[in-house]
XYZ file of C-alpha atoms in Angstrom:
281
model
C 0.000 0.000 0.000
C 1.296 3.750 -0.190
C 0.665 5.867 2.745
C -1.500 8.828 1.796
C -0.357 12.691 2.410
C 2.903 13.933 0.987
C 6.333 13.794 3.226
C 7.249 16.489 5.430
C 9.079 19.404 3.453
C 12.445 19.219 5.314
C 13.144 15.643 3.963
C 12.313 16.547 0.817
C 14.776 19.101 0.831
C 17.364 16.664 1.587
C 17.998 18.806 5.081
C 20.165 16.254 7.802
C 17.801 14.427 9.717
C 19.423 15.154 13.105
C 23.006 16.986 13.314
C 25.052 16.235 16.622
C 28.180 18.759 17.525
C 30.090 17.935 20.217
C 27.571 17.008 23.311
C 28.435 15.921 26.115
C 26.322 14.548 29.120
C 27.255 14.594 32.661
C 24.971 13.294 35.611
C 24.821 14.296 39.112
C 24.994 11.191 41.115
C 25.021 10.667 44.776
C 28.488 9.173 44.417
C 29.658 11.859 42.460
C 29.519 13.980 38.823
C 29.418 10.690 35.970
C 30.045 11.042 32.386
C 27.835 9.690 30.224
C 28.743 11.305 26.425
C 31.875 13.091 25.973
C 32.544 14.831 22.504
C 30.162 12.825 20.585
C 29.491 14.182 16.758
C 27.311 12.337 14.722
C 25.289 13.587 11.438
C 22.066 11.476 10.121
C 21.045 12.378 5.932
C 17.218 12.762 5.239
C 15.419 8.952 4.973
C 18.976 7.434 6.414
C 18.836 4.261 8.600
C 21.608 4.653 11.749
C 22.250 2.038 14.779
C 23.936 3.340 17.453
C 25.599 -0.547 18.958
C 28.049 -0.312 21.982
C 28.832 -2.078 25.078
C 25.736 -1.320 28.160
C 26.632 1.877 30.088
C 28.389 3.560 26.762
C 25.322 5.792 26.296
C 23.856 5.013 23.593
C 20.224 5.295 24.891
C 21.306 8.792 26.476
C 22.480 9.736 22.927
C 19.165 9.161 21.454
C 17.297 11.200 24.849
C 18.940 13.840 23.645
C 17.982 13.818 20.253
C 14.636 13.248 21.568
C 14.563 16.581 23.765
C 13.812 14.290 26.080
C 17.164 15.627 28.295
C 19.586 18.344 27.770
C 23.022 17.909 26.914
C 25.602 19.635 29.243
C 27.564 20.808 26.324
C 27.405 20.526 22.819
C 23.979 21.218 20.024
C 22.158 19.161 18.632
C 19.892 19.869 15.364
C 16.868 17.338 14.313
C 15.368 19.279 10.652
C 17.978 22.101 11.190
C 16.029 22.692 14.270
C 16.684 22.851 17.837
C 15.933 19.493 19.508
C 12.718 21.629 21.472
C 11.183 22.977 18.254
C 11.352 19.921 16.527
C 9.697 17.623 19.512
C 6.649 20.726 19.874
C 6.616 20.705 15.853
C 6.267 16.648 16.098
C 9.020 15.905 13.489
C 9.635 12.348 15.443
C 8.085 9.553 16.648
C 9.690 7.143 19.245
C 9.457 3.553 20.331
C 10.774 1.852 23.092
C 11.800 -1.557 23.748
C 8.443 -2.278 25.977
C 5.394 -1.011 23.440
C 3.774 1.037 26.510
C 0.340 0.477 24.726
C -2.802 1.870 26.931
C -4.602 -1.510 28.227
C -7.561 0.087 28.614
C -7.757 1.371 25.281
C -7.864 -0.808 21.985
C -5.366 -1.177 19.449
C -6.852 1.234 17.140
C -7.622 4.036 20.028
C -3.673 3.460 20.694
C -2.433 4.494 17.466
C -4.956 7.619 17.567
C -3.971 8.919 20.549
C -0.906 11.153 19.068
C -3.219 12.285 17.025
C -5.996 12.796 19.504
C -3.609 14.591 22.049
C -3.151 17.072 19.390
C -6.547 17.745 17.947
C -7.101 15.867 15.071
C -10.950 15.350 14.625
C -12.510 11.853 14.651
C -12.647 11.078 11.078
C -9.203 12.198 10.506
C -8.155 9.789 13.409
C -9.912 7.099 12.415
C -8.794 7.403 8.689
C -5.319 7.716 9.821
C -5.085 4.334 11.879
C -6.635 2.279 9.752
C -4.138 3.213 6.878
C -1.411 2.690 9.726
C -2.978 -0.626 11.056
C -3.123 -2.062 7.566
C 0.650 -0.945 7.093
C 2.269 -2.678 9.804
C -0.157 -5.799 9.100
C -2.785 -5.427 12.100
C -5.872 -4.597 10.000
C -8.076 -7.333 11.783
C -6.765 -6.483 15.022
C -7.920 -2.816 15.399
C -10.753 -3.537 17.956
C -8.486 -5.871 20.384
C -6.800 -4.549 23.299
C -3.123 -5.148 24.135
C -3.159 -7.820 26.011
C -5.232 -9.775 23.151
C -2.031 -9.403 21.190
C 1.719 -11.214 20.918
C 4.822 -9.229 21.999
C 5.688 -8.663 18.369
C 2.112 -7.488 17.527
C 2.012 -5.345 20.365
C 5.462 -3.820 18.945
C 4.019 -2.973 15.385
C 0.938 -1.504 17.017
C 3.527 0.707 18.588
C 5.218 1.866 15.849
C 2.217 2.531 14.058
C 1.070 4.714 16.871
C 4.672 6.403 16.228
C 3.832 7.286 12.927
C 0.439 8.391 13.203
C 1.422 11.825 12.685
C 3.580 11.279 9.503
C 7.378 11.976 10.964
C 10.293 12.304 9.091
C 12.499 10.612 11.831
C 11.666 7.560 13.848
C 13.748 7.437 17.444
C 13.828 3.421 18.351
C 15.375 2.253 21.598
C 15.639 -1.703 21.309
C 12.136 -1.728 19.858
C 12.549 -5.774 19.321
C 15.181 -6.518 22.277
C 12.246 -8.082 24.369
C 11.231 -10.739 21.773
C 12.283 -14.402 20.574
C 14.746 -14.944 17.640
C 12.367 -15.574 15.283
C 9.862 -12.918 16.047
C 12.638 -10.685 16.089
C 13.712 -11.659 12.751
C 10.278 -10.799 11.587
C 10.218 -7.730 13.010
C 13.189 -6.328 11.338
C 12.386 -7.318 7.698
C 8.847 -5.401 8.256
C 10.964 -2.276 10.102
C 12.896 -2.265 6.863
C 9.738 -2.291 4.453
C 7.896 0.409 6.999
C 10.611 2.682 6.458
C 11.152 2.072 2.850
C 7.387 2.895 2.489
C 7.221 6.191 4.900
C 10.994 7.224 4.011
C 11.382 8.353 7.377
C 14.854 8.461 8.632
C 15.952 6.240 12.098
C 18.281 6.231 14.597
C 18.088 2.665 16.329
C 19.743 1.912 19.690
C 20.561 -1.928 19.652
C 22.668 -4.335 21.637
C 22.487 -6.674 18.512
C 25.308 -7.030 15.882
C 22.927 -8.697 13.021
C 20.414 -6.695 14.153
C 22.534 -3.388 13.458
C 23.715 -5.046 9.951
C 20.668 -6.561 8.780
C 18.792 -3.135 9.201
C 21.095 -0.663 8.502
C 22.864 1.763 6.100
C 25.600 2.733 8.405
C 26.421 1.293 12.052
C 27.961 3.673 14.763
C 29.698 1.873 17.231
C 30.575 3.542 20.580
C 33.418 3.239 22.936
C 32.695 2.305 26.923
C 31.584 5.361 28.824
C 32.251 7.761 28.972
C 30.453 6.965 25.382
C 31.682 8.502 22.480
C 31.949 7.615 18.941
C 34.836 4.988 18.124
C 33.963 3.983 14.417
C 31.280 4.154 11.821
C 30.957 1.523 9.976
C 29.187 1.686 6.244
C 26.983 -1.326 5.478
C 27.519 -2.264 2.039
C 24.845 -4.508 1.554
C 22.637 -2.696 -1.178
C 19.313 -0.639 -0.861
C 18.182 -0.865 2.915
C 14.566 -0.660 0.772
C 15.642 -4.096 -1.159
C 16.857 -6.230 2.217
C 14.690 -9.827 2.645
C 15.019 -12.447 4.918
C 17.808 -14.039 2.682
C 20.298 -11.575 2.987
C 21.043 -13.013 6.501
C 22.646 -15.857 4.820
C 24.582 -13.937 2.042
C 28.877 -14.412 2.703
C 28.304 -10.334 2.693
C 26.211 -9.920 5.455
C 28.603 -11.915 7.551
C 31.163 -9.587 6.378
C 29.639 -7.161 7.108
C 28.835 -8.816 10.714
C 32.441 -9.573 11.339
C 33.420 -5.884 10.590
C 31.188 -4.413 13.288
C 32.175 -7.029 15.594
C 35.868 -6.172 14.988
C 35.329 -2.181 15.490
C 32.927 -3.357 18.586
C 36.407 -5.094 19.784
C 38.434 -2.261 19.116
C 36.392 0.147 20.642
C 36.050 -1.791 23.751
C 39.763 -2.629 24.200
C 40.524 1.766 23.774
C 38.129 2.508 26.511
C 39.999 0.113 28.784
C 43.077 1.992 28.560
C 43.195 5.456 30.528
C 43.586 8.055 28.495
C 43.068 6.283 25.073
C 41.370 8.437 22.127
C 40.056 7.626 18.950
C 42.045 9.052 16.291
């Protein structure tokens, strides 16, 4: 199917998704000031697919908080549209998915994906016309009057990211969206992330602990160092159109390549931020 309505202006106009200079996060702790992010630069292109894959503690869901407006970096700026990260969360440019779906039990699958829209005054029609294009995209057509707990883990996840697209962002913010479910759901999940996006052309940033995961789904993997978390290699995938990825790429000689790169700059990065005082060059 093709979603109706056209794309937001700004990726049309090939304008970065999100544009990170030099932040830095620092927390207050009650054992003392911690370091989170420490010169981290980073630069996502309009409709571009990004994992962000590091050790736990590196801050890699901090990272994407930040782009979120969802916290404040201590130093640094961060664009999302050419924006500030404020203007573009009150001007919904993003939608955002976390690794638990955090559907409303009380409401059904179909209120769930209208409530973004709801919350900002869309009228009923609009709403309804608007989830059922969204429910029939991510494969939940039938399911629209069930409530959550009617529904799998991997159902309840695509219900969720149709909620995050009910109001037609350019950039989708994931934080292990599939981290909770079995291989093979998991599997699933990816190859319909990768036709989702290929249909809305919205651009992602994807936190992930998951090395195929960060190859299977996307165009360019940044791998961080141990915290304090900053960026130790980006690795291109060359494995063809994100838009053209199936199931059988995951046995193809160049996804393991591919695999075994990240892995090694996962390595590398992990040994430098063992040794005091080690930078990337």
């Amino acid at each position: 199917m093709t979603l109706s309505g056209s794309q937001r202006p700004d990726t049309a106009a090939g304008v970065d998704s999100v544009v990170v200079r030099g932040v830095e996060k620092i927390f207050d702790t009650a054992s003392g000031r911690m370091t989170a992010l420490t010169e981290v630069s980073l630069t996502v292109g309009a409709g571009e697919f990004v994992s962000l894959l590091g050790p736990s503690g590196c801050g890699k869901s901090t990272l994407l908080r930040l782009i979120a407006d969802l916290d404040e970096p201590t130093a640094g700026t961060i664009e999302v549209f050419g924006k500030t990260a404020r203007q573009a969360r009150l001007d919904q440019d993003y939608g955002i998915a976390f690794q638990q779906a955090g559907l409303l039990p009380w409401r059904t699958v179909t209120a769930n994906v209208e409530l973004p829209l709801e919350l900002h005054g869309t009228g009923s029609a609009a709403r309804k016309a608007r989830a059922r294009e969204l429910l029939d995209l991510v494969g939940l057509s039938e399911f629209g009057d069930r409530y959550p707990d009617q529904l799998s883990g991997g159902m309840q996840q695509r219900a969720a990211i149709a909620r995050a697209l009910a109001e037609r962002p350019s950039l989708l913010l994931m934080d292990e969206p599939f981290g909770a479910l079995d291989e093979m759901t998991r599997e699933y999940m990816q190859t319909e992330l990768v036709r989702i996006c290929a249909e809305t052309r919205a651009a992602v940033v994807f936190v992930t602990h998951s090395i195929p995961e960060a190859v299977f789904l996307s165009d360019r993997v940044v791998v961080m160092s141990p915290r304090p978390g900053r960026v130790e290699a980006v690795v291109p995938m060359h494995l063809g159109a994100t838009a053209d990825r199936a199931d059988d790429l995951r046995e193809d000689a160049a996804f393991f390549e591919m695999v075994t790169a990240v892995r090694e700059a996962l390595h590398t990065g992990s040994q430098a931020g063992r040794r005091p005082g080690s930078r990337t060059p």
